[in-house]
CSV table of C-alpha atoms and ligand atoms in Angstrom, one decimal:
chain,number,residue,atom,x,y,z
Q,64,UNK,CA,-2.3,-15.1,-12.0
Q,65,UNK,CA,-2.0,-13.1,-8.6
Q,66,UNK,CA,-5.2,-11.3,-8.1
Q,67,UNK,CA,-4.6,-7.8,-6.2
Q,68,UNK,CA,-7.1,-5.1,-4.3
Q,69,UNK,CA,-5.3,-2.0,-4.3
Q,70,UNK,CA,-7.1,0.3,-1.3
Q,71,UNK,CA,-5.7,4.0,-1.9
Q,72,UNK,CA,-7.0,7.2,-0.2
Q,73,UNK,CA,-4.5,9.9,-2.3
Q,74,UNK,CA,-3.0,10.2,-5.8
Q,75,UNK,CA,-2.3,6.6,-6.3
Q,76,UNK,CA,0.9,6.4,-8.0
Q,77,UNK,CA,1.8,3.2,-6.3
Q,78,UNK,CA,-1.1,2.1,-7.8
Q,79,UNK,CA,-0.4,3.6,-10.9
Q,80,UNK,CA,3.1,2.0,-10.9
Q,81,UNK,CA,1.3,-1.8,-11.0
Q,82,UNK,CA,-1.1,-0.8,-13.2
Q,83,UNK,CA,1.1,-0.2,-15.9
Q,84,UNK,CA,3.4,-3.5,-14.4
Q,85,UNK,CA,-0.1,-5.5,-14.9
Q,86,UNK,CA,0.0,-4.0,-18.8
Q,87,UNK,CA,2.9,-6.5,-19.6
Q,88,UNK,CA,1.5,-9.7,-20.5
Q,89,UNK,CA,4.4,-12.1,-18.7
Q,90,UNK,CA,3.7,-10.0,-15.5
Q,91,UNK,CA,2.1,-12.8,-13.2
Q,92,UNK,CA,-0.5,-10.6,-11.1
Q,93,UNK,CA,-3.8,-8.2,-12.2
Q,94,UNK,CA,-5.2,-5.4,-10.4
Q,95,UNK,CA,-8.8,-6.6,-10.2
Q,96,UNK,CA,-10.3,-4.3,-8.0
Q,97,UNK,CA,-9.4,-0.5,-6.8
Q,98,UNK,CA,-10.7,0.6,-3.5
Q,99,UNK,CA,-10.6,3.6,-1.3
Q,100,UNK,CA,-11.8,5.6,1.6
Q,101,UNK,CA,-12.6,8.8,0.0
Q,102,UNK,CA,-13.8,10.2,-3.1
Q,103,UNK,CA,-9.6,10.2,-4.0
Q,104,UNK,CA,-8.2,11.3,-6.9
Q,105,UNK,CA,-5.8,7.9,-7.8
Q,106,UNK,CA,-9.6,6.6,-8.7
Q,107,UNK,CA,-9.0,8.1,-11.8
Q,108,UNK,CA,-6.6,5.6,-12.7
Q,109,UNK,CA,-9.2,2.9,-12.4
Q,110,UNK,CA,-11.2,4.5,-15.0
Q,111,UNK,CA,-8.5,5.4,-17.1
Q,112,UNK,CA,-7.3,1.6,-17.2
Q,113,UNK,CA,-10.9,0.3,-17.4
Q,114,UNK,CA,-10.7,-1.3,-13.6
Q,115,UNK,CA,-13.7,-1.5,-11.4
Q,116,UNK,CA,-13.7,0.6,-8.1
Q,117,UNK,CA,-15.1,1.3,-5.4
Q,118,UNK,CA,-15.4,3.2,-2.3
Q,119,UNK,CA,-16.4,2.6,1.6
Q,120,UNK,CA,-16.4,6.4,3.1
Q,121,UNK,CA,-15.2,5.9,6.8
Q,122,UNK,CA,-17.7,9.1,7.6
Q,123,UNK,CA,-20.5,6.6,6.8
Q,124,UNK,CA,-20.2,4.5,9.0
Q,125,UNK,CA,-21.3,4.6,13.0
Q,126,UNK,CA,-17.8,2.9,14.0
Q,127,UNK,CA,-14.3,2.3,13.0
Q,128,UNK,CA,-15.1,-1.7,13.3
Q,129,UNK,CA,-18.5,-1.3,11.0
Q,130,UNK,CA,-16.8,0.3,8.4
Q,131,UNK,CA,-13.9,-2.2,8.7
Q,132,UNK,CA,-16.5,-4.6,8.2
Q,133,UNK,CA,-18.6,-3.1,5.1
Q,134,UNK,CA,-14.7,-3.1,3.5
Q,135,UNK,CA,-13.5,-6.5,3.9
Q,136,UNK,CA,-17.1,-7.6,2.7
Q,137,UNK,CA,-16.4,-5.6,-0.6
Q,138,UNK,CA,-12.8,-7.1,-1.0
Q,139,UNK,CA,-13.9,-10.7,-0.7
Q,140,UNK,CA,-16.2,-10.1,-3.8
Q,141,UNK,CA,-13.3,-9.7,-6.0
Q,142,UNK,CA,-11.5,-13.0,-4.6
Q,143,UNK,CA,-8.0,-11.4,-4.1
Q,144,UNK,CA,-4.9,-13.1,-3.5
Q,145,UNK,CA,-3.5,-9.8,-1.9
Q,146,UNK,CA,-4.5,-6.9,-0.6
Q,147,UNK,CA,-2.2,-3.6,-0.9
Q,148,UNK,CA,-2.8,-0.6,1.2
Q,149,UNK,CA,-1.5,1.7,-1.0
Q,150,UNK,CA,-1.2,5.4,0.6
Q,151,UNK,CA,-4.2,4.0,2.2
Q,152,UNK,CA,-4.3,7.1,5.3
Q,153,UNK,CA,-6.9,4.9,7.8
Q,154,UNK,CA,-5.9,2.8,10.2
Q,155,UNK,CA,-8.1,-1.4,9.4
Q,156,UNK,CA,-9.6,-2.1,12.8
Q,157,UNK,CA,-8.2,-6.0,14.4
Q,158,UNK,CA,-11.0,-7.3,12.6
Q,159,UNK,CA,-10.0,-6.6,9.1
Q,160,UNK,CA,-6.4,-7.1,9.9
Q,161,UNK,CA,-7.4,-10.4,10.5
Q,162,UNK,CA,-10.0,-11.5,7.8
Q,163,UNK,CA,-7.4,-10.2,5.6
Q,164,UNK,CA,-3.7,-11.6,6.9
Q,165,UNK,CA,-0.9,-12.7,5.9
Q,166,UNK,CA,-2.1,-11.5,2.4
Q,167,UNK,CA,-1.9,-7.6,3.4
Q,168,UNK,CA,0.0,-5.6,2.3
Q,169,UNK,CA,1.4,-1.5,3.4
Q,170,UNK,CA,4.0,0.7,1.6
Q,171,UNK,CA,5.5,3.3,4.0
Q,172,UNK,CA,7.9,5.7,3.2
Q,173,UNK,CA,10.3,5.3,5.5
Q,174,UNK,CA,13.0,2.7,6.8
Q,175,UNK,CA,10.7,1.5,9.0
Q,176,UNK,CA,11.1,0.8,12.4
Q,177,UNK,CA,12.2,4.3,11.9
Q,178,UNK,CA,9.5,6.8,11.7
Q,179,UNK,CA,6.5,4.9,11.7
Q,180,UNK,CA,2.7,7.4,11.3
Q,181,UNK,CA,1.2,9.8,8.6
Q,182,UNK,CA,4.0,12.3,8.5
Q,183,UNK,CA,7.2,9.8,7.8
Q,184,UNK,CA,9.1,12.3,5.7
Q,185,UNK,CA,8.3,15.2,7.5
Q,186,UNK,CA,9.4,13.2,10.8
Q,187,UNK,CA,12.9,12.7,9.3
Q,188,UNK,CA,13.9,15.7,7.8
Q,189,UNK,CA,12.5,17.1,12.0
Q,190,UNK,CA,15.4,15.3,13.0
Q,191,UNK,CA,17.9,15.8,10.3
Q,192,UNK,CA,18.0,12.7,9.2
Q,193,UNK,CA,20.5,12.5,6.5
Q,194,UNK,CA,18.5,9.2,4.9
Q,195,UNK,CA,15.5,7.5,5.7
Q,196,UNK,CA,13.4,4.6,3.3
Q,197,UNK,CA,11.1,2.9,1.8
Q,198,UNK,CA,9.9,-0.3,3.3
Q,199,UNK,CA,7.1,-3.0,2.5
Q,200,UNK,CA,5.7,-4.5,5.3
Q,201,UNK,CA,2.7,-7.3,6.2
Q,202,UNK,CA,-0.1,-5.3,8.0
Q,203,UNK,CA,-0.5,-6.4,11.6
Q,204,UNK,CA,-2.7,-4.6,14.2
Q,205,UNK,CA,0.2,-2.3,15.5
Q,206,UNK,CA,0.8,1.4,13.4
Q,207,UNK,CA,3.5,0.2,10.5
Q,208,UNK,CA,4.8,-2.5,12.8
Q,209,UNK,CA,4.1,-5.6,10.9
Q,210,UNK,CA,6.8,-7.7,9.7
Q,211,UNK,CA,9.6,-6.4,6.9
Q,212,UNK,CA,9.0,-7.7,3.5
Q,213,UNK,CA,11.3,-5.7,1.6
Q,214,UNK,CA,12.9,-2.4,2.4
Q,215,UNK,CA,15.8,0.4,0.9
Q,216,UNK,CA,17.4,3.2,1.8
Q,217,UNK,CA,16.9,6.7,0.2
Q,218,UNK,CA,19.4,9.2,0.9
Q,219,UNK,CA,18.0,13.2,2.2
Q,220,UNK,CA,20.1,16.0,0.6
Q,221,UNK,CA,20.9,19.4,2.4
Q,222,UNK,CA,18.6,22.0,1.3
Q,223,UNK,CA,15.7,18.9,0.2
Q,224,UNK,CA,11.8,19.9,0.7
Q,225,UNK,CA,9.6,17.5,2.0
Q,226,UNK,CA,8.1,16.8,-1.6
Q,227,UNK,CA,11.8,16.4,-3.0
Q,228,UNK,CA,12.0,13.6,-0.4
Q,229,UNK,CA,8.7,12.0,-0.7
Q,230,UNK,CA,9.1,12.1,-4.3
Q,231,UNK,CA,12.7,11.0,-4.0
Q,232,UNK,CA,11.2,8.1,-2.1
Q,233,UNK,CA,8.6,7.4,-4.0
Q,234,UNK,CA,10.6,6.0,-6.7
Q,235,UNK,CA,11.7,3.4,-5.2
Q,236,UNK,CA,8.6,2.7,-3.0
Q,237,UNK,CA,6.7,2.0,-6.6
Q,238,UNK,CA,10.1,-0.4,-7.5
Q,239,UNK,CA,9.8,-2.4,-4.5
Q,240,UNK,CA,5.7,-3.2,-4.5
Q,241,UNK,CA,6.3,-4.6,-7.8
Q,242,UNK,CA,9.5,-6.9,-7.3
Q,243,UNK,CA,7.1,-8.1,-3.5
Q,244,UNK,CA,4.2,-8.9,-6.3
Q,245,UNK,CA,6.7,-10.5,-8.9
Q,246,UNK,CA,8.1,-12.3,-5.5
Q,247,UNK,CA,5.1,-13.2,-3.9
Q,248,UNK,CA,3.6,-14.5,-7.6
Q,249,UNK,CA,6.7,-16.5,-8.4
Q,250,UNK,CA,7.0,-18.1,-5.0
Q,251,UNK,CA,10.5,-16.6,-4.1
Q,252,UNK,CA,8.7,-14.7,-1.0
Q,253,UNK,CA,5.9,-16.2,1.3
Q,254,UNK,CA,3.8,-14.6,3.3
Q,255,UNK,CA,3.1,-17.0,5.6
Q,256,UNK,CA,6.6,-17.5,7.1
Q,257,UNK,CA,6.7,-13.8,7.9
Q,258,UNK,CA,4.1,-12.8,9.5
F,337,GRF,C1,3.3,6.7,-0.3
F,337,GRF,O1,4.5,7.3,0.0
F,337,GRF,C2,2.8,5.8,0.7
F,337,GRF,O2,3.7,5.0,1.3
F,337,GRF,C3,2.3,6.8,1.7
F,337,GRF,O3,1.6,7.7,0.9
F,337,GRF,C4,2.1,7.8,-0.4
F,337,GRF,C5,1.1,7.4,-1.4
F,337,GRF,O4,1.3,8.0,-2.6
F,337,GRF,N1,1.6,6.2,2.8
F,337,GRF,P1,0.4,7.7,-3.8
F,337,GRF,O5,-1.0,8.0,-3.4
F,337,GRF,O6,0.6,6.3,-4.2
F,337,GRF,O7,0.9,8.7,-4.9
């Protein structure tokens, strides 16, 4: 049984999405521990499905590398297998990048290398992108550069918002974190010969 940290600073439905994946008894990985930045409000999610959290505020800390620090220290107790930054919206300092590689994960919502950053959707539809992604990628010290796990294209409609796409996006985003779990638990993808 995969064990999984799921670090969120948002609404954690990418969260929510293995959650209910870790409710069906053949599915080979467990959420063990929820973390995040910030008082967020996907934390209610660990309550609701009974799952311990907890939270390192980056304000609390004197430097980026300390708080990196007082995180990965608060992972290790849960013993995870894998580590998924999950609409996680700070950047790990080299340090944590590296305690916690090849066994981290990012979903962004684009096809990345397009449109790496915070504002991915908002990005595309700036250029008039007619599609853009969702891509799952290993964590590596650059901003979304890591290597490719898995990735899709979403298509952007005339007329869409930026929620429309994001949501649009979203979808599949959820989709492919669990098939990389499934595919990472089973064997079919390792971690080690990508990054
Ligand atoms: C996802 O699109 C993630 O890729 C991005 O922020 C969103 C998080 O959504 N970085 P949620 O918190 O899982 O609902």
């Amino acid at each position: 049984m995969l064990r999984l940290v799921v670090l969120i600073s948002g609404g954690g439905s990418n969260l929510r999405a293995l959650l209910e994946a870790s409710e069906d008894a053949e599915f080979p990985a467990r959420v063990v521990a929820i973390g995040a930045d910030r008082d967020a409000d996907g934390l209610a999610h660990a309550e609701e499905f009974g799952i311990p959290s907890f939270v390192v505020p980056f304000g609390a800390y004197p430097t980026r590398e300390a708080w990196g620090e007082a995180l990965v220290e608060q992972i290790r107790q849960w013993e995870a297998d894998l580590v998924i930054l999950s609409g996680f919206m700070r950047l790990l300092p080299p340090t944590a990048v590296h305690a916690l590689a090849p066994n981290l994960l990012n979903t962004h919502p684009a096809y990345l290398p397009e449109f790496p950053g915070a504002h991915a959707v908002r990005d595309a539809l700036a250029e008039g992108a007619t599609q853009t992604g969702a891509s799952v990628i290993v964590v590596d010290d650059g901003v979304d550069s890591g290597p490719i796990v898995v990735q899709e294209r979403v298509p952007i409609h005339p007329g869409d918002s930026e929620a429309a796409v994001h949501d649009r996006i979203k979808l599949v985003e959820r989709r492919l974190l669990v098939e990389t779990v499934l595919g990472i638990a089973n064997g079919d993808i390792d971690l080690r010969d990508l990054a």
